[in-house]
Structures are given as structure tokens and as C-alpha cells.
Short mmCIF file of C-alpha atoms and ligand atoms in Angstrom, two decimals:
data_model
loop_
_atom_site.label_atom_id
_atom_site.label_comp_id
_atom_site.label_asym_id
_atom_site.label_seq_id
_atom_site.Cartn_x
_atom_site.Cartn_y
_atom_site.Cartn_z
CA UNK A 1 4.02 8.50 21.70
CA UNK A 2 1.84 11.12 22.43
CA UNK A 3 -0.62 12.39 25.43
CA UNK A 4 -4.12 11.22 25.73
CA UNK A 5 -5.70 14.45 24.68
CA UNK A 6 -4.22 14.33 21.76
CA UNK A 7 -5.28 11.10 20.80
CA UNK A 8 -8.87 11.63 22.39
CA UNK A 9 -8.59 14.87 19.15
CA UNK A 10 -7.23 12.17 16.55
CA UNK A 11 -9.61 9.55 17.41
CA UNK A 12 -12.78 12.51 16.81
CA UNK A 13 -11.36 13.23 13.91
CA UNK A 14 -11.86 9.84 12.72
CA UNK A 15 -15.72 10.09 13.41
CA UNK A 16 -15.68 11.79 10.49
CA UNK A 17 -14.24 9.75 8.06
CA UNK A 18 -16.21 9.02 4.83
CA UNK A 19 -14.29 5.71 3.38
CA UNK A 20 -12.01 3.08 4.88
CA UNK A 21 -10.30 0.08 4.14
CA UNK A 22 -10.66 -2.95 6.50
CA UNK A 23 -8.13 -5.51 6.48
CA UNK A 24 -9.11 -8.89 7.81
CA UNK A 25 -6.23 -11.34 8.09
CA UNK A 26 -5.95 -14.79 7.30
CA UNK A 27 -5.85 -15.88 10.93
CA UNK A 28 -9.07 -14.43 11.50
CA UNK A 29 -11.22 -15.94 8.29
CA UNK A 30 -9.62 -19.40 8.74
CA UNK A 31 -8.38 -22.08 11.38
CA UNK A 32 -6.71 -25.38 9.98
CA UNK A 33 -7.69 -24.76 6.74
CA UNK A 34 -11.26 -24.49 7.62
CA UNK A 35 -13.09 -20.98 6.97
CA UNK A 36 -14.76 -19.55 9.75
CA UNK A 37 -18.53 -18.72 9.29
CA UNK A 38 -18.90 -17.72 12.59
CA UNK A 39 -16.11 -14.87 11.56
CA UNK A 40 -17.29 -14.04 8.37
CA UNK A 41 -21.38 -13.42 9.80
CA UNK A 42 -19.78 -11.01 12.70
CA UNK A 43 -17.65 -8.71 10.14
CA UNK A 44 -20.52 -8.89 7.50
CA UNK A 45 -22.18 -7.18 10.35
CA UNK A 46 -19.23 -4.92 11.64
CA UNK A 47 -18.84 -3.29 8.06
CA UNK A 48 -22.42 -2.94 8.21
CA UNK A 49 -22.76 -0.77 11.19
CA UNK A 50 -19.98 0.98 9.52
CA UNK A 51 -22.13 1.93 6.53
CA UNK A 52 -24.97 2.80 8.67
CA UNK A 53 -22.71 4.95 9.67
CA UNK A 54 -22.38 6.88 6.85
CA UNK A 55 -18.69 5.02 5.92
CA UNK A 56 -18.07 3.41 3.00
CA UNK A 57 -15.58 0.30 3.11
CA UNK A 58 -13.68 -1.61 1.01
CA UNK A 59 -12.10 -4.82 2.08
CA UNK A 60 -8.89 -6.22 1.99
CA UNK A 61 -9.63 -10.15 2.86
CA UNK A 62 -6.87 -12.76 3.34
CA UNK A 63 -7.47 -16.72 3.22
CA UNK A 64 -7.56 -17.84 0.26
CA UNK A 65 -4.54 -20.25 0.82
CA UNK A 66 -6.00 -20.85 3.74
CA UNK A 67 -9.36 -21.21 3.10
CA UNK A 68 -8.35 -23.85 0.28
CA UNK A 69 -5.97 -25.73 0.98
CA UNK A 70 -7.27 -29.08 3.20
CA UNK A 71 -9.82 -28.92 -0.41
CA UNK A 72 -6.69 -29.36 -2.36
CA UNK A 73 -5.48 -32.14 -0.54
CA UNK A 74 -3.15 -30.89 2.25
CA UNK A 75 -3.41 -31.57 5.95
CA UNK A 76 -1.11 -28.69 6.87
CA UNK A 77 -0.83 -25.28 5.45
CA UNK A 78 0.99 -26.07 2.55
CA UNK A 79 4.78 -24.16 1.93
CA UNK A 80 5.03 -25.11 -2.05
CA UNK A 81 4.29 -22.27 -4.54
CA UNK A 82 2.09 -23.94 -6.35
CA UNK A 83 0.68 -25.73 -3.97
CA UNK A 84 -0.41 -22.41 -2.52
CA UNK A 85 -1.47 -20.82 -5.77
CA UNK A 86 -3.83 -24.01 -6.34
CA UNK A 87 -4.99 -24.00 -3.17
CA UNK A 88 -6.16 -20.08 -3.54
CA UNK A 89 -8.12 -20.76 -6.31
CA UNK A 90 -10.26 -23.19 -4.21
CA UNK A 91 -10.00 -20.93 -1.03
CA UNK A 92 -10.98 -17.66 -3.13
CA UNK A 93 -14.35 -18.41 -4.41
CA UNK A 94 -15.79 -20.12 -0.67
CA UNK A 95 -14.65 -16.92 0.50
CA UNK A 96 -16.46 -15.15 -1.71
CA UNK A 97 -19.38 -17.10 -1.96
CA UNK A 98 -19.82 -17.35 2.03
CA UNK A 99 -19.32 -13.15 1.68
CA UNK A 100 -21.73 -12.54 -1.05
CA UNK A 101 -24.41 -14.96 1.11
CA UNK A 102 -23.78 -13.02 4.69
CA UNK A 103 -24.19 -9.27 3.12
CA UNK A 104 -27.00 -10.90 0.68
CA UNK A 105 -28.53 -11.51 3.79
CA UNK A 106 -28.37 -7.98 4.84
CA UNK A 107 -29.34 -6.60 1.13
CA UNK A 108 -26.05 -5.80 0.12
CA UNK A 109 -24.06 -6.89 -2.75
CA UNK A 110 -19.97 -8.19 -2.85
CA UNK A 111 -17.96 -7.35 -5.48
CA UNK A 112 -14.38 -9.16 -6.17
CA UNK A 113 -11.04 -7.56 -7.34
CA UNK A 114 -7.71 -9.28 -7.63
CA UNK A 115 -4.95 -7.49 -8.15
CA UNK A 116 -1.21 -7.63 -8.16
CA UNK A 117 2.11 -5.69 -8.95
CA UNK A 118 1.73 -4.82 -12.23
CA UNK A 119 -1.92 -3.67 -11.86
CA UNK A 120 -0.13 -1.19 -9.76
CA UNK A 121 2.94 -0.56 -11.37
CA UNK A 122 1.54 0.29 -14.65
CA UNK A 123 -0.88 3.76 -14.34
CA UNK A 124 -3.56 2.78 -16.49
CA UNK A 125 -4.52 -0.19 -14.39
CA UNK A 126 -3.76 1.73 -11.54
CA UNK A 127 -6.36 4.48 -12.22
CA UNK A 128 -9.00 1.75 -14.07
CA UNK A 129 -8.87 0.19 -10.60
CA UNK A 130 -9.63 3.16 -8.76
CA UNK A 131 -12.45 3.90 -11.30
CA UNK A 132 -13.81 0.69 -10.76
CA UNK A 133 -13.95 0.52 -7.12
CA UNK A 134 -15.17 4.40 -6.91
CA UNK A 135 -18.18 2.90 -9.02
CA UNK A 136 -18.74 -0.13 -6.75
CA UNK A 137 -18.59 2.27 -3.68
CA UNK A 138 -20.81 4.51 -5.08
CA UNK A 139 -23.07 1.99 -6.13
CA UNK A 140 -23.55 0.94 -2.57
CA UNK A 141 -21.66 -2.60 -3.23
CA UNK A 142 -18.29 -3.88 -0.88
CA UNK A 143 -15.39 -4.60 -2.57
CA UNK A 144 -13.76 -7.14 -1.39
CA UNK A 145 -10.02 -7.19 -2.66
CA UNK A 146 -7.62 -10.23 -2.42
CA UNK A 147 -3.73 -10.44 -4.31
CA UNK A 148 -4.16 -12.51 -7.31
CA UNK A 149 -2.61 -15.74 -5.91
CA UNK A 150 -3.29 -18.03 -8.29
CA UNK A 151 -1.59 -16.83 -11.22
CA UNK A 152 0.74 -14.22 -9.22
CA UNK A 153 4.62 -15.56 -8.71
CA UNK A 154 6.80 -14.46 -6.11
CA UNK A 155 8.65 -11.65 -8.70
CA UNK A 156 4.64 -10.62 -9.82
CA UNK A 157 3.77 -9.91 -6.24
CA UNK A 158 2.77 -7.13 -4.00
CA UNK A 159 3.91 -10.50 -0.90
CA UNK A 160 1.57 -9.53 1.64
CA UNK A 161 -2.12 -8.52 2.47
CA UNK A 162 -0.92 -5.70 5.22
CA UNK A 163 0.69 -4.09 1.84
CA UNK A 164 -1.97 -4.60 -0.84
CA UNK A 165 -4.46 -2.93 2.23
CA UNK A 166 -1.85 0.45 1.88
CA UNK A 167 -2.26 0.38 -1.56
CA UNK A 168 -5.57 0.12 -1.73
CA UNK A 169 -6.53 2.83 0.60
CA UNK A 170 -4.81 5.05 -1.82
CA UNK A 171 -6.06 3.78 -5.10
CA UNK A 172 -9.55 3.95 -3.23
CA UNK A 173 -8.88 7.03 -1.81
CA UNK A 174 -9.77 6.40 1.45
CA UNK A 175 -9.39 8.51 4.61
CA UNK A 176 -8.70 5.39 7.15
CA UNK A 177 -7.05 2.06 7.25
CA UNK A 178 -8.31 -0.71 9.55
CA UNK A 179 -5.74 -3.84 10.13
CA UNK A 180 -7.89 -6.72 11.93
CA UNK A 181 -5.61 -9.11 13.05
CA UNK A 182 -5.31 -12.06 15.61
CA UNK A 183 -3.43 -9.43 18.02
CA UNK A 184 -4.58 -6.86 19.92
CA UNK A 185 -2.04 -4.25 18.26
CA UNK A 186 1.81 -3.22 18.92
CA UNK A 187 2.98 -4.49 22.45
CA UNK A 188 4.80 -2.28 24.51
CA UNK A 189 5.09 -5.81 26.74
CA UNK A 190 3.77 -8.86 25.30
CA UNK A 191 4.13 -10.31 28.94
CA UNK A 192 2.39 -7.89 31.02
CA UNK A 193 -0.29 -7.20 27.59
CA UNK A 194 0.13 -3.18 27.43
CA UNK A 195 -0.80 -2.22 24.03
CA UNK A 196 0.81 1.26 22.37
CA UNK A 197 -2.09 3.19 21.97
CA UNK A 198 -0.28 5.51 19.04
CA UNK A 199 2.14 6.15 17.45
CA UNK A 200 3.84 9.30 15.72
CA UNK A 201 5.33 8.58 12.31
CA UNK A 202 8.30 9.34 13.22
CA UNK A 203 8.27 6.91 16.52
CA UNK A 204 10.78 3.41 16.45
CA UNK A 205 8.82 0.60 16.67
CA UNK A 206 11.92 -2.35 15.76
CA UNK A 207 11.73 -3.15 20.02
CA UNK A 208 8.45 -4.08 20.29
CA UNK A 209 7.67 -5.70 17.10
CA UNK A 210 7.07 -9.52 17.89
CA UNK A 211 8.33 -11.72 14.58
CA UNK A 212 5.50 -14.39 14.97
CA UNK A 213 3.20 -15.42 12.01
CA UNK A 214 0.54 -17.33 11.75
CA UNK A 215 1.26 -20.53 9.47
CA UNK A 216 -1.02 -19.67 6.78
CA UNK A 217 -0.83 -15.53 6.75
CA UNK A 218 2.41 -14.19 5.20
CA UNK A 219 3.39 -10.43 7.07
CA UNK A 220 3.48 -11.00 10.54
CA UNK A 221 3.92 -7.57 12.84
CA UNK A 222 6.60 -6.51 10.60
CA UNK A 223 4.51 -5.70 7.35
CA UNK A 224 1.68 -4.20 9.57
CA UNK A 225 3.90 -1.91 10.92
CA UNK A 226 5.44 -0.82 7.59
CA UNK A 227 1.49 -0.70 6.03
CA UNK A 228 0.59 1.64 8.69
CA UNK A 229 3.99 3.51 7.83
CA UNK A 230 3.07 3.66 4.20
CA UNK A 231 -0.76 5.03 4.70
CA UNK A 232 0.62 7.04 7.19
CA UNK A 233 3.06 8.88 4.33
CA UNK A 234 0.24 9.97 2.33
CA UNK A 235 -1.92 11.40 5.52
CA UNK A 236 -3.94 8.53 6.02
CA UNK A 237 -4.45 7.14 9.50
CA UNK A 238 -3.75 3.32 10.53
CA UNK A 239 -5.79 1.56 13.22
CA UNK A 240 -4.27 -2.52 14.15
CA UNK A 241 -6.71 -3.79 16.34
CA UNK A 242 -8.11 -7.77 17.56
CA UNK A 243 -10.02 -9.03 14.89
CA UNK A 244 -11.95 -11.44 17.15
CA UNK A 245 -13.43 -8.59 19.00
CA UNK A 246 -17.46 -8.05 17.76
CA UNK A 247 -19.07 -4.65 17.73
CA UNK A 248 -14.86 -3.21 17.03
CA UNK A 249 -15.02 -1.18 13.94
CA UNK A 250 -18.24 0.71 15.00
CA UNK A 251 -16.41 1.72 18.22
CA UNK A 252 -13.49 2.43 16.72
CA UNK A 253 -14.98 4.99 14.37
CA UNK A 254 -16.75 6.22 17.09
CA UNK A 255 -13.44 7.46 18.21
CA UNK A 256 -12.75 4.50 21.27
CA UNK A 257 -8.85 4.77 21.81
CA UNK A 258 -8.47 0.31 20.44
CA UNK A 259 -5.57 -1.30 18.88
CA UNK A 260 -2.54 0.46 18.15
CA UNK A 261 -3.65 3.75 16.08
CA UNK A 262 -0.64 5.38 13.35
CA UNK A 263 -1.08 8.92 13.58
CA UNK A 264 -0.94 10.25 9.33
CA UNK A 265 1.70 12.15 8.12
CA UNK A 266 1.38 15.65 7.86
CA UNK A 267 3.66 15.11 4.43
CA UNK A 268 0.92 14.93 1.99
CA UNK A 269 1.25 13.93 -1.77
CA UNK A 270 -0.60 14.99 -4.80
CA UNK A 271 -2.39 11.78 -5.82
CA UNK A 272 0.23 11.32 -9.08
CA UNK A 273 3.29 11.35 -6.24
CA UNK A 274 1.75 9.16 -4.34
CA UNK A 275 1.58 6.73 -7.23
CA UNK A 276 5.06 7.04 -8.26
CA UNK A 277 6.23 6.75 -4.76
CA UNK A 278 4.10 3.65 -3.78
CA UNK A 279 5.64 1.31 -6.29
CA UNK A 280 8.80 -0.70 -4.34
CA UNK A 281 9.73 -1.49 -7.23
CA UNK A 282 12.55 0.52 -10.25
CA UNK A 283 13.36 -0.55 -13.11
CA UNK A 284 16.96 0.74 -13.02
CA UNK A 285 19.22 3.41 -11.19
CA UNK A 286 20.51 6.77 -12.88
CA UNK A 287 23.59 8.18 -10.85
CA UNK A 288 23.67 12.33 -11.35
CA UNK A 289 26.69 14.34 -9.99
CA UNK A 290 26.73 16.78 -6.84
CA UNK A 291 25.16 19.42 -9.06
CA UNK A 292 22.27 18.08 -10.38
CA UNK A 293 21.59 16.86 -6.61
CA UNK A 294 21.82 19.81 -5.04
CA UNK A 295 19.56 21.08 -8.01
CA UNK A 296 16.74 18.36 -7.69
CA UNK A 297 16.91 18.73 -3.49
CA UNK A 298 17.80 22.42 -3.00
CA UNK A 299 15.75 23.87 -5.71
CA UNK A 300 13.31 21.77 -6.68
CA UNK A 301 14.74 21.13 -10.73
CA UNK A 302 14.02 18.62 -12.79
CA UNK A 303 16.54 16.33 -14.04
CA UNK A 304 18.45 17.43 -16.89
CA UNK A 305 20.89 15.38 -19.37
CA UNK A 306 24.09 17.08 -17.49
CA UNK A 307 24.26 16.33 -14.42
CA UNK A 308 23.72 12.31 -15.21
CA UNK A 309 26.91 10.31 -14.73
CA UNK A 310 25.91 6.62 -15.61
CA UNK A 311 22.93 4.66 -16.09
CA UNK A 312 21.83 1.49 -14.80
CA UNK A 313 19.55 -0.83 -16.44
CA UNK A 314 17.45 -0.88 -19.48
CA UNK A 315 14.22 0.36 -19.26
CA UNK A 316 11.60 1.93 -21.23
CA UNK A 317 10.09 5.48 -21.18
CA UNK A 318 7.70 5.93 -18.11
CA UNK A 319 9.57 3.22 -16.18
CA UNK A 320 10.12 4.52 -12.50
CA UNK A 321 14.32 4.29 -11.65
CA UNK A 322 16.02 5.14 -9.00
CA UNK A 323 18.23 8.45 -8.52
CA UNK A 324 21.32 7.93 -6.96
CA UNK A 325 23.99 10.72 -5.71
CA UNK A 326 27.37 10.69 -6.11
CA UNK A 327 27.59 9.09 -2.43
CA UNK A 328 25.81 6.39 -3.05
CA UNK A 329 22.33 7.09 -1.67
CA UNK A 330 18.87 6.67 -4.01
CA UNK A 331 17.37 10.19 -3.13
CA UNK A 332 14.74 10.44 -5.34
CA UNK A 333 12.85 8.12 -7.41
CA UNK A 334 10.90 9.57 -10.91
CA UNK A 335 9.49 8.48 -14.02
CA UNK A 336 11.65 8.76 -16.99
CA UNK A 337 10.75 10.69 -20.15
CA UNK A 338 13.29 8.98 -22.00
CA UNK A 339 14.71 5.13 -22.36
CA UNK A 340 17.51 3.69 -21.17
CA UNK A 341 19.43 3.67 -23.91
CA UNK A 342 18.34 7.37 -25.08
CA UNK A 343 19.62 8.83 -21.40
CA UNK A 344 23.03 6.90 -21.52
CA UNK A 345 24.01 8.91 -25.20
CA UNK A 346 22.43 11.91 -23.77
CA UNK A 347 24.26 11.48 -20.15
CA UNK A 348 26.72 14.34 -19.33
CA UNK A 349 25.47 16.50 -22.80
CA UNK A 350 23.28 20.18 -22.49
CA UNK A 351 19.95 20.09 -23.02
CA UNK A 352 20.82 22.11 -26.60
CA UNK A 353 22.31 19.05 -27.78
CA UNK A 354 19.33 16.48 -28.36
CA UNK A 355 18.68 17.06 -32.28
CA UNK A 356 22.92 16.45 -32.72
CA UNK A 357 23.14 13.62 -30.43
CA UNK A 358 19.87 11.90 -30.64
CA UNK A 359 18.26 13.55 -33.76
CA UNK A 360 15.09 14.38 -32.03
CA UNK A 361 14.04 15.36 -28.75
CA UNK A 362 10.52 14.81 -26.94
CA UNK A 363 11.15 17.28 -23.79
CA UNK A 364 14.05 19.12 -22.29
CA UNK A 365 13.99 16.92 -19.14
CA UNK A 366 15.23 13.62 -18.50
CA UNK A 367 12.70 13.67 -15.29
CA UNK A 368 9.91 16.29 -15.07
CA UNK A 369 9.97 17.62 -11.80
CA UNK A 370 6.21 16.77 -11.63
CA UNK A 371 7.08 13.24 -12.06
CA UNK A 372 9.89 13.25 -9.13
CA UNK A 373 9.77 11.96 -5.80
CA UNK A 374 12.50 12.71 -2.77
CA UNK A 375 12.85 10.41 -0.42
CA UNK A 376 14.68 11.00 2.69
CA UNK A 377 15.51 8.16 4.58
CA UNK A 378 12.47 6.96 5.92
CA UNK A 379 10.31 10.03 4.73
CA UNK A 380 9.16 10.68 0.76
CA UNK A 381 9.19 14.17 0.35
CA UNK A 382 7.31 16.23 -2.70
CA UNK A 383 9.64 18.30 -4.31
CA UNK A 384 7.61 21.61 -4.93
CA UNK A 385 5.38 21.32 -1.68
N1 LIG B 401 -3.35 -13.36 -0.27
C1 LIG B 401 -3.14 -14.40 0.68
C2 LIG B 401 -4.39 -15.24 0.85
O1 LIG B 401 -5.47 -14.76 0.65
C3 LIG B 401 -2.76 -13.90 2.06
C4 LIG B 401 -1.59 -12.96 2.08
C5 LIG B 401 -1.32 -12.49 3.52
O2 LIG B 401 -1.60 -13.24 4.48
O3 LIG B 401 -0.84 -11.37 3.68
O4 LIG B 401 -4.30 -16.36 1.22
#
């Protein structure tokens, strides 16, 4: 944790952010399965201080199960999968409406995006979404983004709302991520209600992180941390702060020390590395020998047909896979060039051979060094910083 001084310097620095991403969790839009007006009126006109400000601000907004589901039927937040999914479809469009009716108010106009997963995991999507919400922003509108509940399933999606906000700060490319939540921020002691005021990226958090959730949001402390962790990987700073507190994001910006702030990275990807790296998600595993590790970590190589030892799953060109040493340990993660089943004949063979074994080749590299990741335990890395 560092000294005042130096968080007085970070918090400035934040003054002159230019877009941010404000998370609002379920706990904060909703109470038994009611949405909260009163809630909605007081961040309509938080975010627009914000732009008054000069900031412009996307929103991550949670509640749709919430919001929905005494409409559907259920007197308790309901635990069935589709019982949630139906009652997000109900929950998603008051939320909107009540929204587009509190910035209407103020002359502004809501825009809605649901995504999930694979709007992620697949590039095109990836960068149409960013496209799309560089337009809105531009345009003067606020997104407001929610995970596709309805039609999502558990495999389809990103899980939580602390996530999806990571994500979208980089496909928005924004400078700052705001977490509103019913807590104040990380405890140092609950009991005695001392707040961490920051935290380094490298800091341990696991002591201090309490595991309660509210019934009808899904991360808890746990995912906020790792969301700040994330944004924090690609240089962007993390603010969890009290929700219920009015006037908060105009003071925060104005560089008051609130909430637990995550101090950014100084390990910054190009935007490309960034995508490959945000994806939790490979398709399959290719194990390489010592060489070819000490190649990709040491000196920065792509990954050539040599050096790979077995293959592990079946997956098409572009998927992302996992690398995986000779010890065991996944320490990079890339986008293939090749398939599956086009790596496993060409596994262990120089690149001279691809016209006698396969009888064609597209590249020399099974990876392109530009499409490779390290990751070091906790830390992604860029190969040719
Ligand atoms: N997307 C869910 C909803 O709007 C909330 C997920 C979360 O709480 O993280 O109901």
C-alpha cells in the first residue's frame, strides 16, 4: 500500500481522465425485486456531473434478474437458470426504460448493448462493439451495457458484471473504471470500518476480501477484486467505492482519496494483446519442449512447428490455446495460424517441411509472435515490449 502523497499524485491524475466506465451493481438498482427510482434519478445525475465534466461514461448496469423477477412470479430472488434468464428479460427493459426517462429528463439519450462471451471471444464482434460504442460516445449518448442474460447459458457467459465492466473499459477504451457497490471498498477491518485506500498491483488482497453477496448480484468482493486486477493489467485504474453515496463520482474524479482505488499497471499492452489476453477462455493446450520455451520467453520467437511436443484439443485457425512447458505450466497463451489437426502432423517437423508434410503452407509460424501473450503467474507480459 502506498504513502498518501502518492496517492494524492494518482488521484490528480485521474482529474484528467477523458472516458470511464461506471459499474452500478445489482444491490444498488434493486431491493426485493423492486427497482429503485430513487437510485436510478441520483446516478442519472452523478454521470451527469461527470460529463459536465468533460468525461465521457459508459455504464455497466446490473439488475436485470433483479429488477424482474417478483414480475415473473417469484417472491424471492429466484436460483433456477431459467428462471433467472426469464426474469432478465422483464427486469432489462424497466431498467432501461426508467434510464432512458431520468437522462431524457436531462436531454440526454440511453443507448443499450448486451453482450456476452462470444461477442468477445470472436474479434470481429469485439472491434464492431468498440465501433459502436465509440459512435454512441461520440454522439453524446450513454451506453448502458448489461450481459445478455436472457439467452446467455452458464458455458456462453462472461458470469459476472464486475468482469463484463473490465472488459468493457478496454473495448471502450477507457482511461478509468468505477465499481459502485453496496460497500464502501476493500476492508482492512470490517469491524472497526477502515477502508484500504490503494492498492499496488502487485499487493495480496485474499485477507481482507469478505465472501458475502448480495442474493440477487453474482461476484461478491472476489470478482471486484480480480476486475480491478484485470483493468489494472492493461494500465487502467480501478476505483470500488459506496454506491449509495450522492455527489461520489464527481468527487472522485475530482481526485477525493474514496473507496478502495487499484493503482494501473505500468505493464501496458498494444490494444491486439490486450484482446488476446482478456479472453479466460482456450480452446485447447499445445505443449512445446524446453527449447522452444526458452525461445518464446528469452528471446521473444514465435512458435515454430519444432519445438511442439503434443497437442490438445481440436480447434480451428485463430482459436486462442494455451502454451504449456515441459513442466507443466501454461506460459503463454496465442492465436493459432494453423488448426488443430494441421499442428499435430506438423508437431516436432522444421519449418522446411510444410509442402512434404502438409502440401501447403500459409506462414512459417505456428504462433506469430505478434499474436502471443506471456503470462507470468499473476502478470501477462508482452513479448517484444
Ligand atoms: N447481469 C446480471 C443482471 O443484470 C447481474 C450480474 C452481476 O450481478 O454481476 O441481473
Amino acid at each position: 500500500m502506498v504513502e498518501t502523497l502518492a496517492l494524492e499524485k494518482q488521484m490528480r491524475s485521474i482529474g484528467k481522465i477523458r472516458r470511464a466506465v461506471v459499474k452500478v451493481g445489482s444491490g444498488i438498482i434493486a431491493g426485493d425485486g423492486v427497482i429503485r427510482l430513487d437510485a436510478i434519478e441520483r446516478l442519472a445525475g452523478d454521470v451527469m456531473a461527470l460529463r459536465d465534466g468533460g468525461v465521457q461514461v459508459l455504464m455497466v448496469v446490473s439488475g436485470a434478474v433483479a429488477g424482474g423477477y417478483r414480475d415473473l412470479g417469484c417472491p424471492k430472488p429466484p436460483t433456477l437458470v431459467v428462471e433467472r434468464q426469464a426474469a432478465a428479460t422483464i427486469g432489462q427493459y424497466k431498467l432501461m426504460s426508467h434510464f432512458a426517462s431520468a437522462f431524457g429528463k436531462r436531454n440526454v439519450n440511453v443507448a443499450q448493448l448486451l453482450m456476452t462471451e462470444d461477442d468477445i471471444e470472436n474479434r470481429r464482434r469485439f472491434l464492431s462493439a468498440r465501433h459502436t460504442l465509440h459512435m454512441l460516445l461520440e454522439r453524446g449518448v450513454v451506453p448502458i451495457i448489461n450481459e445478455n442474460d436472457p439467452l446467455a447459458d452458464d458455458e456462453a457467459k462472461v458470469g459476472d458484471n464486475d468482469h463484463l465492466a473490465a472488459l468493457i473499459t478496454n473495448i471502450s477504451t477507457s482511461e478509468l473504471l468505477i465499481i459502485l457497490s453496496s460497500v464502501a471498498g476493500v476492508y482492512r477491518d470490517q469491524e472497526k470500518g477502515e477502508i484500504i485506500h490503494e492498492v499496488a498491483v502487485n499487493d495480496r488482497l485474499v485477507e481482507h476480501i469478505s465472501t458475502n453477496k448480495t442474493a440477487t448480484g453474482v461476484g461478491g468482493m472476489t470478482a471486484k477484486v480480480s476486475a480491478a486486477k484485470l483493468a489494472s493489467r492493461w494500465g487502467v485504474p480501478t476505483i470500488i467505492a459506496d454506491g449509495n453515496t450522492p455527489g461520489l463520482l464527481s468527487r472522485i474524479v475530482a481526485g477525493e482519496p474514496i473507496g478502495t482505488m487499484f493503482q494501473p499497471g505500468s505493464n501496458r499492452l498494444n490494444s491486439r494483446k490486450r484482446w488476446i489476453a482478456i479472453r479466460h477462455k482456450s480452446r485447447g493446450t499445445i505443449h512445446v519442449d524446453a527449447g522452444a520455451h526458452k525461445a518464446i520467453v528469452e528471446r521473444g520467437a514465435s512458435l515454430l512447428p519444432a519445438g511442439i511436443t503434443n497437442v490438445v484439443g481440436d480447434f480451428p485457425i485463430g482459436a486462442r490455446v494455451n502454451i504449456e512447458n515441459s513442466d507443466g505450466q501454461v506460459f503463454a497463451v496465442g492465436l493459432v495460424s494453423y488448426a488443430a489437426g494441421e499442428i499435430k502432423r506438423m508437431q516436432g517437423h522444421n519449418k522446411a517441411d510444410y509442402e512434404t508434410v502438409l502440401g501447403y503452407k500459409y506462414v512459417d509460424e505456428i504462433i506469430d509472435r505478434d499474436d502471443l501473450v506471456l503470462m507470468t503467474g499473476d502478470e501477462i507480459k508482452e513479448i517484444d515490449s
